[in-house]
CSV table of C-alpha atoms in Angstrom, one decimal:
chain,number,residue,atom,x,y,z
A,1,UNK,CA,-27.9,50.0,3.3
A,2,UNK,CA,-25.6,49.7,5.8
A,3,UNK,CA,-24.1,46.0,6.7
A,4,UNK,CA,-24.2,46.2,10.0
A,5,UNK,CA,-27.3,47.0,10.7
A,6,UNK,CA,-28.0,43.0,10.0
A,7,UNK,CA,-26.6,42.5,13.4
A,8,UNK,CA,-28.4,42.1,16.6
A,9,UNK,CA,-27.9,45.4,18.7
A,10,UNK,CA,-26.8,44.9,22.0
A,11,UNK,CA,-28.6,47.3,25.0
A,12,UNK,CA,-25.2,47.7,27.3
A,13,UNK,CA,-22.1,49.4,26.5
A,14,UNK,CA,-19.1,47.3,26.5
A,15,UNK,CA,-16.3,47.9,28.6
A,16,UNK,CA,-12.5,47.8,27.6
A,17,UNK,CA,-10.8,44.4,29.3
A,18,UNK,CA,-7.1,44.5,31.2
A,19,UNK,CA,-6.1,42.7,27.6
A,20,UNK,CA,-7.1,46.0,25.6
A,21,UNK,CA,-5.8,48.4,28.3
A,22,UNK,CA,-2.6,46.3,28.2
A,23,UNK,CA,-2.1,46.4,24.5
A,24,UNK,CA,-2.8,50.1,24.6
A,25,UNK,CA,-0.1,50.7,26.9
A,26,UNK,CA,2.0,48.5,24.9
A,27,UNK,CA,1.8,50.5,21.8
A,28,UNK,CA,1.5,54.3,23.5
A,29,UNK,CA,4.5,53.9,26.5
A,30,UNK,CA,4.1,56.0,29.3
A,31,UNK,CA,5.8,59.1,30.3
A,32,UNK,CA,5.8,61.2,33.4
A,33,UNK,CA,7.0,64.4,31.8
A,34,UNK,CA,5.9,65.9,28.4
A,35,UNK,CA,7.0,65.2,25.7
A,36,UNK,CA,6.7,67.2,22.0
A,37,UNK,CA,6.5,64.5,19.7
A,38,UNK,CA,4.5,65.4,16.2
A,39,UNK,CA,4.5,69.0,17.6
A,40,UNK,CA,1.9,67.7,19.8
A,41,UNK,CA,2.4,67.8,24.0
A,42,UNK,CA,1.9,64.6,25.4
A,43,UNK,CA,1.8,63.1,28.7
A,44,UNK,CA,1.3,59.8,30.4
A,45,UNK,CA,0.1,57.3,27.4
A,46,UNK,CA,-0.4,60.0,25.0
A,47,UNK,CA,-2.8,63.0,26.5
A,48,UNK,CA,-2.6,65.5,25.3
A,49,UNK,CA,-4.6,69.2,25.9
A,50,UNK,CA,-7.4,67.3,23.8
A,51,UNK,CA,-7.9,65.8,27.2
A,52,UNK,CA,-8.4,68.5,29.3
A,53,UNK,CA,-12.5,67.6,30.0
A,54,UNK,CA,-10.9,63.9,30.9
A,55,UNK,CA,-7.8,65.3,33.1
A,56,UNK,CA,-8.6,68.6,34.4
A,57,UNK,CA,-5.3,69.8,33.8
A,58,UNK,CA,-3.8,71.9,31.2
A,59,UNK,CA,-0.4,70.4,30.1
A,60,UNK,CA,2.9,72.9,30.1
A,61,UNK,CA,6.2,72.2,30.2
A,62,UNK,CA,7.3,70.9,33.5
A,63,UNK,CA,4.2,69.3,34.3
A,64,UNK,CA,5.6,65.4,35.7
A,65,UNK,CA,2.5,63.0,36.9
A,66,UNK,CA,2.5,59.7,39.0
A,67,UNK,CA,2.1,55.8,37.2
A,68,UNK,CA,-1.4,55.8,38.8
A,69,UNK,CA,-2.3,59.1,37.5
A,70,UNK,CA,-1.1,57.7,33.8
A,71,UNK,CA,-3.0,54.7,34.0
A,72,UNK,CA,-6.6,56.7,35.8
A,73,UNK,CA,-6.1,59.3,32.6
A,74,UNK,CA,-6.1,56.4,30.2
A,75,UNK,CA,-8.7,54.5,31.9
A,76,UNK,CA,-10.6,57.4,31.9
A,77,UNK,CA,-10.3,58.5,28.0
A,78,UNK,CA,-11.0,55.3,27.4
A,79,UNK,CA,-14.1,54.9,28.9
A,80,UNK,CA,-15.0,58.4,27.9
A,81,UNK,CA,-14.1,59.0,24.8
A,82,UNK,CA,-13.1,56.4,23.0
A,83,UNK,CA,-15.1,53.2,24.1
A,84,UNK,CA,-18.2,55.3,22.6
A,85,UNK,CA,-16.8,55.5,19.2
A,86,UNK,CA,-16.7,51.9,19.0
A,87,UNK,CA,-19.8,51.7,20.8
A,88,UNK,CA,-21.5,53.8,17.6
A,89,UNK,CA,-21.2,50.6,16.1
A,90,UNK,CA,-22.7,48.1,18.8
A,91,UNK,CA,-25.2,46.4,16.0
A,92,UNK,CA,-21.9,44.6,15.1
A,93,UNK,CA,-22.1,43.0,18.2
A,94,UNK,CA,-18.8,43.0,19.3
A,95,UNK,CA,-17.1,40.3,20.9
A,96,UNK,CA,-15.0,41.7,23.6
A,97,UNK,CA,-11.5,41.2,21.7
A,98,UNK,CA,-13.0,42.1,18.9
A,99,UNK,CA,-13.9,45.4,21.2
A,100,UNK,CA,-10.5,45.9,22.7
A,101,UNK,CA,-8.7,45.8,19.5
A,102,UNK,CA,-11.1,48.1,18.3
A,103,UNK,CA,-10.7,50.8,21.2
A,104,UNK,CA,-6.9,50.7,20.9
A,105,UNK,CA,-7.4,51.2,17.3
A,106,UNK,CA,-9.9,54.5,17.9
A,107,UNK,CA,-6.9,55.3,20.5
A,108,UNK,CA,-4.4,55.7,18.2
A,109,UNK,CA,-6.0,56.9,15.2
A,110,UNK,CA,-9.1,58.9,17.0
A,111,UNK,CA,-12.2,56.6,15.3
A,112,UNK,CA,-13.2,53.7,13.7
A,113,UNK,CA,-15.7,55.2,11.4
A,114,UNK,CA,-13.2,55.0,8.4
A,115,UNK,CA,-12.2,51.2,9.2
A,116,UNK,CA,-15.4,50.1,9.4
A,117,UNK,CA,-16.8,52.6,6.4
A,118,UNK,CA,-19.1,54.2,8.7
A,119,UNK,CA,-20.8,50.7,9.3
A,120,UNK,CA,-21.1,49.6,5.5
A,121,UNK,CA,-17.8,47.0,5.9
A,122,UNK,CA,-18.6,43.3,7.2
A,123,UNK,CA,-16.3,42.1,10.7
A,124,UNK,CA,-14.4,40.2,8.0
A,125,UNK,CA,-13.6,43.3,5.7
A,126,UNK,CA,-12.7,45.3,9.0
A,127,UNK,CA,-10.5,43.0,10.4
A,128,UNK,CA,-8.4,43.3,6.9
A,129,UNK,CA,-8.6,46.6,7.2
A,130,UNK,CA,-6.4,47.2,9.7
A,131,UNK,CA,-3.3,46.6,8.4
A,132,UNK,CA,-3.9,49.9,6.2
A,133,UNK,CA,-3.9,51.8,8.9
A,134,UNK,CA,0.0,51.5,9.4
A,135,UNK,CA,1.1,55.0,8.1
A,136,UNK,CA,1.8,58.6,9.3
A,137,UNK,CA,3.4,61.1,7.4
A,138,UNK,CA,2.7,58.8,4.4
A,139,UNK,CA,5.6,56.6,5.7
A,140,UNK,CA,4.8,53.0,6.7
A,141,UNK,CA,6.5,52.9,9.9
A,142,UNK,CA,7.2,50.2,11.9
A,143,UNK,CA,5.6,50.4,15.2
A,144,UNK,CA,2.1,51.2,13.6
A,145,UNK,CA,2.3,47.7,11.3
A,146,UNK,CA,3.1,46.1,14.5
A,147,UNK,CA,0.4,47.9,16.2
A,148,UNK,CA,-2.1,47.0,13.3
A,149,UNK,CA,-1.0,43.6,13.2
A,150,UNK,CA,-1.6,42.9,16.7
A,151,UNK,CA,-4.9,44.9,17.0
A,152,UNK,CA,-5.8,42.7,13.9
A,153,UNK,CA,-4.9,38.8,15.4
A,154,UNK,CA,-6.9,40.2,19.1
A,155,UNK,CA,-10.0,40.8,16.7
A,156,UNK,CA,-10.2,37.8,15.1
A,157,UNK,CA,-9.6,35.5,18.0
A,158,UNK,CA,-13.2,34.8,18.3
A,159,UNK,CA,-13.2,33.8,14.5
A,160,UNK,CA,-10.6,31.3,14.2
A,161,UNK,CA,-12.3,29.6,17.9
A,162,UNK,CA,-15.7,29.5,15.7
A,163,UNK,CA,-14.1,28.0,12.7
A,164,UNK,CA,-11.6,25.2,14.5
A,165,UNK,CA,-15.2,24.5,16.8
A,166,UNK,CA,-17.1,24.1,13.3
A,167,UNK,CA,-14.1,21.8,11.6
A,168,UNK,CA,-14.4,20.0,15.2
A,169,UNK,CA,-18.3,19.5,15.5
A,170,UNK,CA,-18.2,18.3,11.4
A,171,UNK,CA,-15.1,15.7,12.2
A,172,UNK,CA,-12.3,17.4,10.3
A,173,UNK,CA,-10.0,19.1,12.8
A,174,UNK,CA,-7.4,16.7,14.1
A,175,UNK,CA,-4.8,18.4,15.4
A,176,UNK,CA,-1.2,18.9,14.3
A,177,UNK,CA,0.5,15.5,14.4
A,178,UNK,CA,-3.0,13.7,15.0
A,179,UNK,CA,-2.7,10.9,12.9
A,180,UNK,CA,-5.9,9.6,13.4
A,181,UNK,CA,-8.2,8.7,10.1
A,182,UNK,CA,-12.1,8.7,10.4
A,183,UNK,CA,-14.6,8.2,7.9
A,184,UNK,CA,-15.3,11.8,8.0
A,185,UNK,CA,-12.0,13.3,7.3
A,186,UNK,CA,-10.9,10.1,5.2
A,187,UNK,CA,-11.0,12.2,1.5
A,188,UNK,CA,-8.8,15.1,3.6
A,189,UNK,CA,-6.4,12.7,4.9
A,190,UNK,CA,-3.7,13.4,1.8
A,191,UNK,CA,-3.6,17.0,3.4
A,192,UNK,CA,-0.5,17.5,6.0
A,193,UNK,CA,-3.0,18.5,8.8
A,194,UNK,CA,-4.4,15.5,9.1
């Protein structure tokens, strides 16, 4: 049985935010000519031929596009192509940087169906998953731990708001340097954070 099927399906598609487009562009750098990296032809943030349905245009040497024309071809692949492969799994109910970091993840990589084990891996096991994904070649390279890392803290943003709301509404959160002792976080008090 597949874990995520225990979440409520959502009836839109989500959209990628400025934030995920951002951290995209971060990662992939834009070019206006072609460039040959991985023996692969790429222009703008990374299109490539795969594109061509997305772009209309074959790329060849000498091809050079615009800024605009880079960012419309991302938006575009985005929307396209990748947003649905993280939309495959909307029973997860995604929050939306849980969404973006996913997208940029499926951007880079092509899918999310082996982080999330084809939907059989809890939000919690995915989000630890990431950092796995930080090879090419069988090298660990830089860039993609970076890259993972990132992708990794945007999804779990919504988690760590949950759990500092939950130590809130319960009386234990004081914040650092927050002196303050109440019956409720009296046993905790020995602890640094409080």
């Amino acid at each position: 049985q597949k874990i995520f099927s225990r979440y409520q399906k959502k009836g839109n598609a989500m959209k990628i935010s400025d934030k995920g487009l951002n951290l995209i562009k971060k990662f992939e750098g834009a070019t206006d000519r072609l460039l040959g990296a991985v023996g692969v032809w790429t222009i703008g943030y990374g299109t490539t031929n795969a594109d061509k349905a997305i772009t209309g245009t074959t790329s060849c040497q000498g091809l050079k596009i615009s800024q605009a024309t880079a960012d419309d071809w991302l938006k575009q692949s985005v929307d396209i192509k990748y947003g649905p492969k993280v939309d495959k799994y909307s029973a997860y109910n995604w929050s939306q940087n849980e969404y973006d970091a996913l997208v940029s993840f499926a951007y880079n990589i092509g899918s999310i169906d082996g982080l999330t084990a084809s939907g059989s891996r809890s939000k919690d096991e995915i989000a630890d998953k990431f950092l796995a994904y930080n090879r090419a070649g069988g090298k660990v390279l830089s860039g993609l731990t970076r890259r993972r890392q990132e992708e990794r803290a945007l999804s779990i943003i919504r988690a760590l708001k949950n759990n500092i709301n939950l130590l809130k509404t319960l009386g234990l959160f004081c914040p650092i340097g927050h002196n303050k002792v109440t019956s409720k976080n009296k046993k905790f008090s020995k602890y640094k954070a409080f």
